[in-house]
mmCIF file of N, CA, C and O in Angstrom:
data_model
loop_
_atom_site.group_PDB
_atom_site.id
_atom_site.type_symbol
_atom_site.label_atom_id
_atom_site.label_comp_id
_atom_site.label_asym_id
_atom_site.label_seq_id
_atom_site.Cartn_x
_atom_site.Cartn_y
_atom_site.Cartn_z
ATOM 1 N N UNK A 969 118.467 89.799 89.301
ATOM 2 C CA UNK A 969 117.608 88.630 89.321
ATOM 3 C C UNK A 969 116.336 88.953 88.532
ATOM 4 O O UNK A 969 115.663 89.960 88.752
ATOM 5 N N UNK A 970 116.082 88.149 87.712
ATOM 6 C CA UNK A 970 114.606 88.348 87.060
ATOM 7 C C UNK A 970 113.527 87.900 88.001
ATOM 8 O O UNK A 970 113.579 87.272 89.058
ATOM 9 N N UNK A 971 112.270 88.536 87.128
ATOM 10 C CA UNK A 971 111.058 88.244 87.618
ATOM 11 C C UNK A 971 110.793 86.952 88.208
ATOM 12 O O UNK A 971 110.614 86.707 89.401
ATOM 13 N N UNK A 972 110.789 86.178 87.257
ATOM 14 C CA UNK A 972 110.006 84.564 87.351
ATOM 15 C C UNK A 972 110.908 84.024 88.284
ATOM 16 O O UNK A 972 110.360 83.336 89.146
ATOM 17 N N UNK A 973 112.643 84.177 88.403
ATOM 18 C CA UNK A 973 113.427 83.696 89.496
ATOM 19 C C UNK A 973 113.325 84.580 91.339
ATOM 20 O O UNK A 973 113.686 84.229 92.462
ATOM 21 N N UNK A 974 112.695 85.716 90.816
ATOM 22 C CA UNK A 974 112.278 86.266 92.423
ATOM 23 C C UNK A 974 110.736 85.307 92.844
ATOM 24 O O UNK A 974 110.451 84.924 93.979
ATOM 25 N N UNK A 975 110.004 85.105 91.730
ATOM 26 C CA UNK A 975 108.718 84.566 92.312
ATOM 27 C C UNK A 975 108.763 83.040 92.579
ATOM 28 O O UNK A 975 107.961 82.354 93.212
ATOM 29 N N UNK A 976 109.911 82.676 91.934
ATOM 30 C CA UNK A 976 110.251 81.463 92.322
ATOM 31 C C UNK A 976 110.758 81.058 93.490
ATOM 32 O O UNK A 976 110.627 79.955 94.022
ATOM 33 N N UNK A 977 111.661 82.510 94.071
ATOM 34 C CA UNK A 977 112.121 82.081 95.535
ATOM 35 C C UNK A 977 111.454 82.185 96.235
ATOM 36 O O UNK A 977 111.469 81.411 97.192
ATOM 37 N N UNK A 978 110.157 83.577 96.101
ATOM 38 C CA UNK A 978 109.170 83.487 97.169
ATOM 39 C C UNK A 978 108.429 82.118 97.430
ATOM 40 O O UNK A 978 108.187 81.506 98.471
ATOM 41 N N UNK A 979 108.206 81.906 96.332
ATOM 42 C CA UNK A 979 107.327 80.696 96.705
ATOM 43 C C UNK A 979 108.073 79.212 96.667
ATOM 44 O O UNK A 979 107.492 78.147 96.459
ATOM 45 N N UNK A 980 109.552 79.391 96.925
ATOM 46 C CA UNK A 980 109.928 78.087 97.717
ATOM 47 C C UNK A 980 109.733 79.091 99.260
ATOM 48 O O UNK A 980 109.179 78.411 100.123
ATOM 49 N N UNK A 981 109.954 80.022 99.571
ATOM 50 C CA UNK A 981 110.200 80.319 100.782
ATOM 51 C C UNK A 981 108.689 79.813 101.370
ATOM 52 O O UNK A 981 108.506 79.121 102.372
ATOM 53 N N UNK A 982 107.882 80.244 100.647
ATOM 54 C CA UNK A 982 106.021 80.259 101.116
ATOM 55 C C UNK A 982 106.627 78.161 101.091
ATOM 56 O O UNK A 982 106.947 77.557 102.114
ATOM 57 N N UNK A 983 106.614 77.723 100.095
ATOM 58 C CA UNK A 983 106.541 76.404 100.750
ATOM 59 C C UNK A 983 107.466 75.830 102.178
ATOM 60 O O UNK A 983 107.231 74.847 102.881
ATOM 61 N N UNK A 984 108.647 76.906 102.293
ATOM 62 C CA UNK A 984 109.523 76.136 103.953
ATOM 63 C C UNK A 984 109.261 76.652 105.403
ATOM 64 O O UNK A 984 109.716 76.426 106.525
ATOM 65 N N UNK A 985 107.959 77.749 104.637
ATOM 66 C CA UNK A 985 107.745 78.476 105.941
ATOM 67 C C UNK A 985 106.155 78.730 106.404
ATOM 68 O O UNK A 985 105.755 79.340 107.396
ATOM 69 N N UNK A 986 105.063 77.784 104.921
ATOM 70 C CA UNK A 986 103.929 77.444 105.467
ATOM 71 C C UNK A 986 103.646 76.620 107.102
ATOM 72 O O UNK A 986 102.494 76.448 107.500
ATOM 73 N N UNK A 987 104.200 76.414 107.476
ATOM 74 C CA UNK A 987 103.327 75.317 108.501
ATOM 75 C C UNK A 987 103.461 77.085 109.904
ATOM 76 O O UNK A 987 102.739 77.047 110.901
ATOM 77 N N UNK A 988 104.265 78.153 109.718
ATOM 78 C CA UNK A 988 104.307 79.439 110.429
ATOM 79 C C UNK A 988 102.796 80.054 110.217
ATOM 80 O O UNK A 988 102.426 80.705 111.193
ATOM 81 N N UNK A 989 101.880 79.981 109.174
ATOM 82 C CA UNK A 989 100.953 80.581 109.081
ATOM 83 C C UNK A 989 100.244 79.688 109.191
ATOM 84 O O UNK A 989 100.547 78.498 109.280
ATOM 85 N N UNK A 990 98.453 80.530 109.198
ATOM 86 C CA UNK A 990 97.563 79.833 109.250
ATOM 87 C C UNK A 990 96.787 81.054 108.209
ATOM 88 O O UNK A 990 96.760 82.284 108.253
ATOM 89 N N UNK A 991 96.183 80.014 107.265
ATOM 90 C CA UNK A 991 95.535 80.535 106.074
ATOM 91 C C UNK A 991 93.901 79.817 106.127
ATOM 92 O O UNK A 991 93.523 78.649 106.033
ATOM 93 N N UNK A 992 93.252 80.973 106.302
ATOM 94 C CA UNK A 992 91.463 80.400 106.194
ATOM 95 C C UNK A 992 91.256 80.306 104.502
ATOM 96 O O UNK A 992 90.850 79.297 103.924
ATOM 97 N N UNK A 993 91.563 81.360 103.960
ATOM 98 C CA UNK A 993 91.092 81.666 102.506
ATOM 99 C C UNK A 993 92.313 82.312 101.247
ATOM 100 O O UNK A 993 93.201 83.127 101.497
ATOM 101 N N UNK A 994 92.052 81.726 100.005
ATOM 102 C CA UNK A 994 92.888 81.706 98.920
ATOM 103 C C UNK A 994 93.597 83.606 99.291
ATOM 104 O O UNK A 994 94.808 83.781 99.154
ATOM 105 N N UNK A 995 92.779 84.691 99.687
ATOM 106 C CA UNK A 995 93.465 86.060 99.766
ATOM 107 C C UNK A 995 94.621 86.001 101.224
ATOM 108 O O UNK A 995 95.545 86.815 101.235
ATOM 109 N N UNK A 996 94.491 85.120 102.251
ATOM 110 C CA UNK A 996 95.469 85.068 103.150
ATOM 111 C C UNK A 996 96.944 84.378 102.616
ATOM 112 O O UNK A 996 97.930 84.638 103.306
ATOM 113 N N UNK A 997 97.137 83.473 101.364
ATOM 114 C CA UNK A 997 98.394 83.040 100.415
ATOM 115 C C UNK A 997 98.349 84.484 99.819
ATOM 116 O O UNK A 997 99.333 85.178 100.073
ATOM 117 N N UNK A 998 97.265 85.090 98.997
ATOM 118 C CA UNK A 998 98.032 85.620 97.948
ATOM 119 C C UNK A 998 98.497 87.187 98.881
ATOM 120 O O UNK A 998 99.302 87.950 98.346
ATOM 121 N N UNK A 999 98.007 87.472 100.033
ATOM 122 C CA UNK A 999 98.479 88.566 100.316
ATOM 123 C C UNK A 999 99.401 88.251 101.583
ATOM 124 O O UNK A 999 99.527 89.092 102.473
ATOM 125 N N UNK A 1000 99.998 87.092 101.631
ATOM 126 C CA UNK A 1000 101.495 86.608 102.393
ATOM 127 C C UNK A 1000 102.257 86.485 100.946
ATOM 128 O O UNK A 1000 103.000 87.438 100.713
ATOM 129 N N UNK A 1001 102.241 86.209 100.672
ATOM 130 C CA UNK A 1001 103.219 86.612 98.995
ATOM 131 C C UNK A 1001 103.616 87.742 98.117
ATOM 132 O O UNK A 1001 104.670 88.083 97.579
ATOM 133 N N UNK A 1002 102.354 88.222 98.163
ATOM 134 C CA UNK A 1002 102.389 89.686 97.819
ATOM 135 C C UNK A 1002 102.858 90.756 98.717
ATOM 136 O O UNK A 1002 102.739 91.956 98.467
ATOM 137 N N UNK A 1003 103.554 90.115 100.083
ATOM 138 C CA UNK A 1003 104.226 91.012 100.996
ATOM 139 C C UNK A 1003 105.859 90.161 100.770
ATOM 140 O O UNK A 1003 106.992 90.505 101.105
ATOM 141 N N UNK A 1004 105.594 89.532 100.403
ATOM 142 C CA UNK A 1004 107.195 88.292 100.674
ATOM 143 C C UNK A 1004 107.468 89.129 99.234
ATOM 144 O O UNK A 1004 108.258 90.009 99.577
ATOM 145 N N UNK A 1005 107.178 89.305 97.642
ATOM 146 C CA UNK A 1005 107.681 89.571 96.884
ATOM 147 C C UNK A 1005 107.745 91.063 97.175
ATOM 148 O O UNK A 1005 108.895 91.481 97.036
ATOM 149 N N UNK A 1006 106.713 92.160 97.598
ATOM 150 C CA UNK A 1006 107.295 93.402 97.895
ATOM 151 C C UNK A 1006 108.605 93.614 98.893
ATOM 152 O O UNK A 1006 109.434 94.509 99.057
ATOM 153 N N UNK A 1007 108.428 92.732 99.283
ATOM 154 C CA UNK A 1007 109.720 92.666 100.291
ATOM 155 C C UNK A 1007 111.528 92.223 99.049
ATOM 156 O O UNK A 1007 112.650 92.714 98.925
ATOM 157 N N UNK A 1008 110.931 91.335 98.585
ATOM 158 C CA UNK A 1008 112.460 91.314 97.512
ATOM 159 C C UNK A 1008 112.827 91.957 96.076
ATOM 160 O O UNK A 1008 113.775 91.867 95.297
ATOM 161 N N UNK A 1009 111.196 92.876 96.131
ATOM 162 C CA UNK A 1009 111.579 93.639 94.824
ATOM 163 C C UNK A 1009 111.862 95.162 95.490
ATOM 164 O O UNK A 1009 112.233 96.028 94.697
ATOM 165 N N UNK A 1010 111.747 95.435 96.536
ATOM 166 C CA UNK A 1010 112.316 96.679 97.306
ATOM 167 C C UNK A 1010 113.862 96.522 96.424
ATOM 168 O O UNK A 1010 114.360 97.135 97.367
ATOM 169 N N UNK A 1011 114.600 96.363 95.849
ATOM 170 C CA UNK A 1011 115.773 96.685 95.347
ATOM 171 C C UNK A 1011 115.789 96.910 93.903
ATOM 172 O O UNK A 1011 116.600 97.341 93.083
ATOM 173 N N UNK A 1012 114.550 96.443 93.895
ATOM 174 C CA UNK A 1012 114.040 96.541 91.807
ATOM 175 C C UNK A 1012 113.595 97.410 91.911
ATOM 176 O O UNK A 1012 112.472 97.397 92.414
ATOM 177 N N UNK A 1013 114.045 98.385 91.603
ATOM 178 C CA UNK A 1013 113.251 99.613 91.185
ATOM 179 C C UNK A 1013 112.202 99.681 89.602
ATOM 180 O O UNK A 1013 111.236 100.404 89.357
ATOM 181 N N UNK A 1014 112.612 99.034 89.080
ATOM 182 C CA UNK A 1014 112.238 98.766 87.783
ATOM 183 C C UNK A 1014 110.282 97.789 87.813
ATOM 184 O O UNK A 1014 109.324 97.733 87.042
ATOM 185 N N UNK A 1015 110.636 97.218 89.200
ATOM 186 C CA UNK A 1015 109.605 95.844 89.078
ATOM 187 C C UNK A 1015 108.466 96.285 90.365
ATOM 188 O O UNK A 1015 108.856 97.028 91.266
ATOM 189 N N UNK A 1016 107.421 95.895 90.352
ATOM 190 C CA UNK A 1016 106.392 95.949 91.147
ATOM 191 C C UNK A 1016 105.459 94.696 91.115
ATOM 192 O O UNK A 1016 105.362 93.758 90.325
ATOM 193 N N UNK A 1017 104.809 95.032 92.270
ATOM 194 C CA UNK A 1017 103.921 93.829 92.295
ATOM 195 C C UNK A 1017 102.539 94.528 92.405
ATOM 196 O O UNK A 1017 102.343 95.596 92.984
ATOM 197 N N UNK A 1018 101.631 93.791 91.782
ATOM 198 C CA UNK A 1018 99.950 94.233 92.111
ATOM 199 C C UNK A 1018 99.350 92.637 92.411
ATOM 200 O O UNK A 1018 99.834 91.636 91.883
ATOM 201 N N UNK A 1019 98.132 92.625 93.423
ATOM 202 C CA UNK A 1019 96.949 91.878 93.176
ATOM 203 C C UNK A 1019 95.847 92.466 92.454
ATOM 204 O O UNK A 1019 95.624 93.676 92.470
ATOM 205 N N UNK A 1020 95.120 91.577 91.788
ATOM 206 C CA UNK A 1020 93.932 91.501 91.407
ATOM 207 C C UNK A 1020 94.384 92.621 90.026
ATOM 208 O O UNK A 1020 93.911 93.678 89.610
ATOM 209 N N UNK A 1021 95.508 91.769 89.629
ATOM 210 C CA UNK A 1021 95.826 93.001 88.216
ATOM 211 C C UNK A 1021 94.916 92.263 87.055
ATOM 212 O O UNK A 1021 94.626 91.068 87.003
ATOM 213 N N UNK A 1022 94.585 93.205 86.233
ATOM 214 C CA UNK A 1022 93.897 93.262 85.043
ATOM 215 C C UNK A 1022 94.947 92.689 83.976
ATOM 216 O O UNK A 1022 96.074 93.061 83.652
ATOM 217 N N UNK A 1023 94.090 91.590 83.544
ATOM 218 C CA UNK A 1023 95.567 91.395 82.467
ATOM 219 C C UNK A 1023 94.642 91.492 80.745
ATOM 220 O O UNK A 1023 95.227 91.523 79.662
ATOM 221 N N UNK A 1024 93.209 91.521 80.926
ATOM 222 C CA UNK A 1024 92.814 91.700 79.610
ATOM 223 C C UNK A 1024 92.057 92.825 80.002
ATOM 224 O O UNK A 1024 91.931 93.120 81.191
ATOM 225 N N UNK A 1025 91.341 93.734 78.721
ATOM 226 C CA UNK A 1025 90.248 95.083 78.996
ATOM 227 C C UNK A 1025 89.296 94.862 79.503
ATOM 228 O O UNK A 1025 89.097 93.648 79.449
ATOM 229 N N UNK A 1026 88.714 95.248 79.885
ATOM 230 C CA UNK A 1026 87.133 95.028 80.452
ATOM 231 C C UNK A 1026 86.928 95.829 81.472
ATOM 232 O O UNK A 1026 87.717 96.694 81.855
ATOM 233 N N UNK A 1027 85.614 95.511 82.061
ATOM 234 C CA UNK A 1027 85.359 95.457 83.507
ATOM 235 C C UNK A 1027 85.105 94.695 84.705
ATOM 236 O O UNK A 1027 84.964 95.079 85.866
ATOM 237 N N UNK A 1028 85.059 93.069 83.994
ATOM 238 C CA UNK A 1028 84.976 92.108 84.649
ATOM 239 C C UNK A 1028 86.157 91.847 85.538
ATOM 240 O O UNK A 1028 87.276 91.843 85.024
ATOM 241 N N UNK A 1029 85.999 91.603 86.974
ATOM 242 C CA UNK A 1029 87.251 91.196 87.798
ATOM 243 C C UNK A 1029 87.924 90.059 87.364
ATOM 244 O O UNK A 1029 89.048 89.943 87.853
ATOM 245 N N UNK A 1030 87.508 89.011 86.439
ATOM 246 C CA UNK A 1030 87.585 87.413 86.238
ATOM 247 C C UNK A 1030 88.656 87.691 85.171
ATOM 248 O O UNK A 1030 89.371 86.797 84.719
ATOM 249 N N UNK A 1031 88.749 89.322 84.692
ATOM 250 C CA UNK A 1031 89.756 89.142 84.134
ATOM 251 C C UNK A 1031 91.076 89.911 84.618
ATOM 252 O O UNK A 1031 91.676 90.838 84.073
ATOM 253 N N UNK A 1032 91.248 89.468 85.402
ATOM 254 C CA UNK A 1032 92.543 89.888 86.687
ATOM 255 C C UNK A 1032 93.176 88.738 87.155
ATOM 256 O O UNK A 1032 92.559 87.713 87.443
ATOM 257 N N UNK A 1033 94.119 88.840 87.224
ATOM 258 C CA UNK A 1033 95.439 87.834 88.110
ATOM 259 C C UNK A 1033 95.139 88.134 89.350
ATOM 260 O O UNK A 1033 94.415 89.096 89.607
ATOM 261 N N UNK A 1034 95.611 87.417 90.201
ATOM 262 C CA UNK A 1034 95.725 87.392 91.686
ATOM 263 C C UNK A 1034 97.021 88.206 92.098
ATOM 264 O O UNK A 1034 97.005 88.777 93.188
ATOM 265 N N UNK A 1035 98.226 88.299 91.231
ATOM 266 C CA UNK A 1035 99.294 88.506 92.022
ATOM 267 C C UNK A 1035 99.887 89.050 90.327
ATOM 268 O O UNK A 1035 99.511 88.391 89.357
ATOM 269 N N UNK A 1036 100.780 90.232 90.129
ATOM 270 C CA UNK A 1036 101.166 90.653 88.882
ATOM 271 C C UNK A 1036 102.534 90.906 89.335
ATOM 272 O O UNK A 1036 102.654 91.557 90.373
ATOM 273 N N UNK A 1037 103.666 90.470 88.683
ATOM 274 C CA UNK A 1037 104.922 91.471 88.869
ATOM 275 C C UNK A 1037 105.381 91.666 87.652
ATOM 276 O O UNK A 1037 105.896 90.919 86.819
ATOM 277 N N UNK A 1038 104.925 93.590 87.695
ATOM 278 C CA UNK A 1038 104.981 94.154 86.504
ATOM 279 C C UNK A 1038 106.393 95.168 86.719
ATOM 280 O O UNK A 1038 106.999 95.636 87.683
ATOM 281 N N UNK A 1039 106.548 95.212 84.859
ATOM 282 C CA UNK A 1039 107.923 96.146 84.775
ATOM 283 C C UNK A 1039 107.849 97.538 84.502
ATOM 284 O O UNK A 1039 106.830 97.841 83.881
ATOM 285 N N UNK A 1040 108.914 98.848 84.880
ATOM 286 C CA UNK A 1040 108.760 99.935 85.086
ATOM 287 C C UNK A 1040 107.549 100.467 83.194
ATOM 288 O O UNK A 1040 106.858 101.469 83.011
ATOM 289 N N UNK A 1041 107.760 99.534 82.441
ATOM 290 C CA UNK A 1041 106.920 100.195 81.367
ATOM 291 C C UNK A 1041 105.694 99.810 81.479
ATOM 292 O O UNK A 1041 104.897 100.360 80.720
ATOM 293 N N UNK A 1042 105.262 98.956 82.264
ATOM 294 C CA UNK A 1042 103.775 98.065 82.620
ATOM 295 C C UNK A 1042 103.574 97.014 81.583
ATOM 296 O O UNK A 1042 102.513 97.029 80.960
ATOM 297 N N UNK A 1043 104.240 96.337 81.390
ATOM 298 C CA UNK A 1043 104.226 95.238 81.310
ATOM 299 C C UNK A 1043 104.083 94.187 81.882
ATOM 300 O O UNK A 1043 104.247 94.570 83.040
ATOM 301 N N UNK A 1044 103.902 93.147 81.947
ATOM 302 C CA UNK A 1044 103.411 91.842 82.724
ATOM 303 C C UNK A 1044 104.521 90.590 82.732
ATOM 304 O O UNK A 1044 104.451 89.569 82.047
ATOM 305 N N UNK A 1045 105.659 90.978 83.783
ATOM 306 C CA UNK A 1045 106.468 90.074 83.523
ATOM 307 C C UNK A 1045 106.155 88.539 84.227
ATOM 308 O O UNK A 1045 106.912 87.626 83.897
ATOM 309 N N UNK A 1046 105.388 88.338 84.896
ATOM 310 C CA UNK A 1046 104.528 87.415 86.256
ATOM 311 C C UNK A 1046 103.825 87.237 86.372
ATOM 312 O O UNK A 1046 103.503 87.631 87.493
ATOM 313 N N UNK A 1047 102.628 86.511 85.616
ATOM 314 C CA UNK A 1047 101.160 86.855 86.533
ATOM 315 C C UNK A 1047 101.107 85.309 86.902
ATOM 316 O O UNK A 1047 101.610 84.353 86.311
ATOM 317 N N UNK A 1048 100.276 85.363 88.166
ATOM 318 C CA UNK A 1048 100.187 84.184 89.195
ATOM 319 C C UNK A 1048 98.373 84.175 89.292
ATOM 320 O O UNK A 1048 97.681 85.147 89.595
ATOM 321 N N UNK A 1049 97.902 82.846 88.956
ATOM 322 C CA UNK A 1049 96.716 82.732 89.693
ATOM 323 C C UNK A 1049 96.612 81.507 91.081
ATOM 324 O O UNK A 1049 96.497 80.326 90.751
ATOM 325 N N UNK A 1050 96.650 81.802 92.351
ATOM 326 C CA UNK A 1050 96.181 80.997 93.295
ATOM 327 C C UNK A 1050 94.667 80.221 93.281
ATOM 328 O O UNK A 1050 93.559 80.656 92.967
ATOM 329 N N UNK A 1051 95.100 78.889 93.754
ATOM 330 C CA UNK A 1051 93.841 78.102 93.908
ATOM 331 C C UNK A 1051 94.214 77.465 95.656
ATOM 332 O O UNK A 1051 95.300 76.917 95.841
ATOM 333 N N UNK A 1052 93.479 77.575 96.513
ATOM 334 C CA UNK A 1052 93.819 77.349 97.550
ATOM 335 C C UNK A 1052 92.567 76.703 98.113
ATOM 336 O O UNK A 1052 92.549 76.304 99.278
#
């Protein structure tokens, strides 16, 4: 299964199984997701997930994703920004 089709299932799952949580702030989605996709890339050895990944140089945080699922060469096969 590719990237974009694992983050796609998480987040139908996050939509059939929101009304189970209760979310105050945009980091309570992205770190229930970021446990739902570590949970289905446990068989990808190849794939990982990060928050708050860097996707341009700097030092500014603003330039970070919320949610990354990157490939064993570090590449950026996923990046997700939440607005909640």
């Amino acid at each position: 299964m590719d990237s974009a089709r694992i983050f796609d299932a998480a987040l139908d799952w996050l939509r059939d199984s929101y009304y189970k949580y209760t979310f105050f702030t945009e980091r309570d989605v992205v770190w229930t997701m970021q446990l739902r996709l570590i949970e289905q890339l446990s068989t990808q050895n190849e794939l990982k997930v990060f928050n708050d990944y860097a996707i341009l140089p700097g030092t500014r945080r603003a330039f970070c994703t919320d949610l990354a699922i990157v490939d064993g060469a570090g590449r950026i096969e996923v990046a997700v920004e939440f607005k909640y």
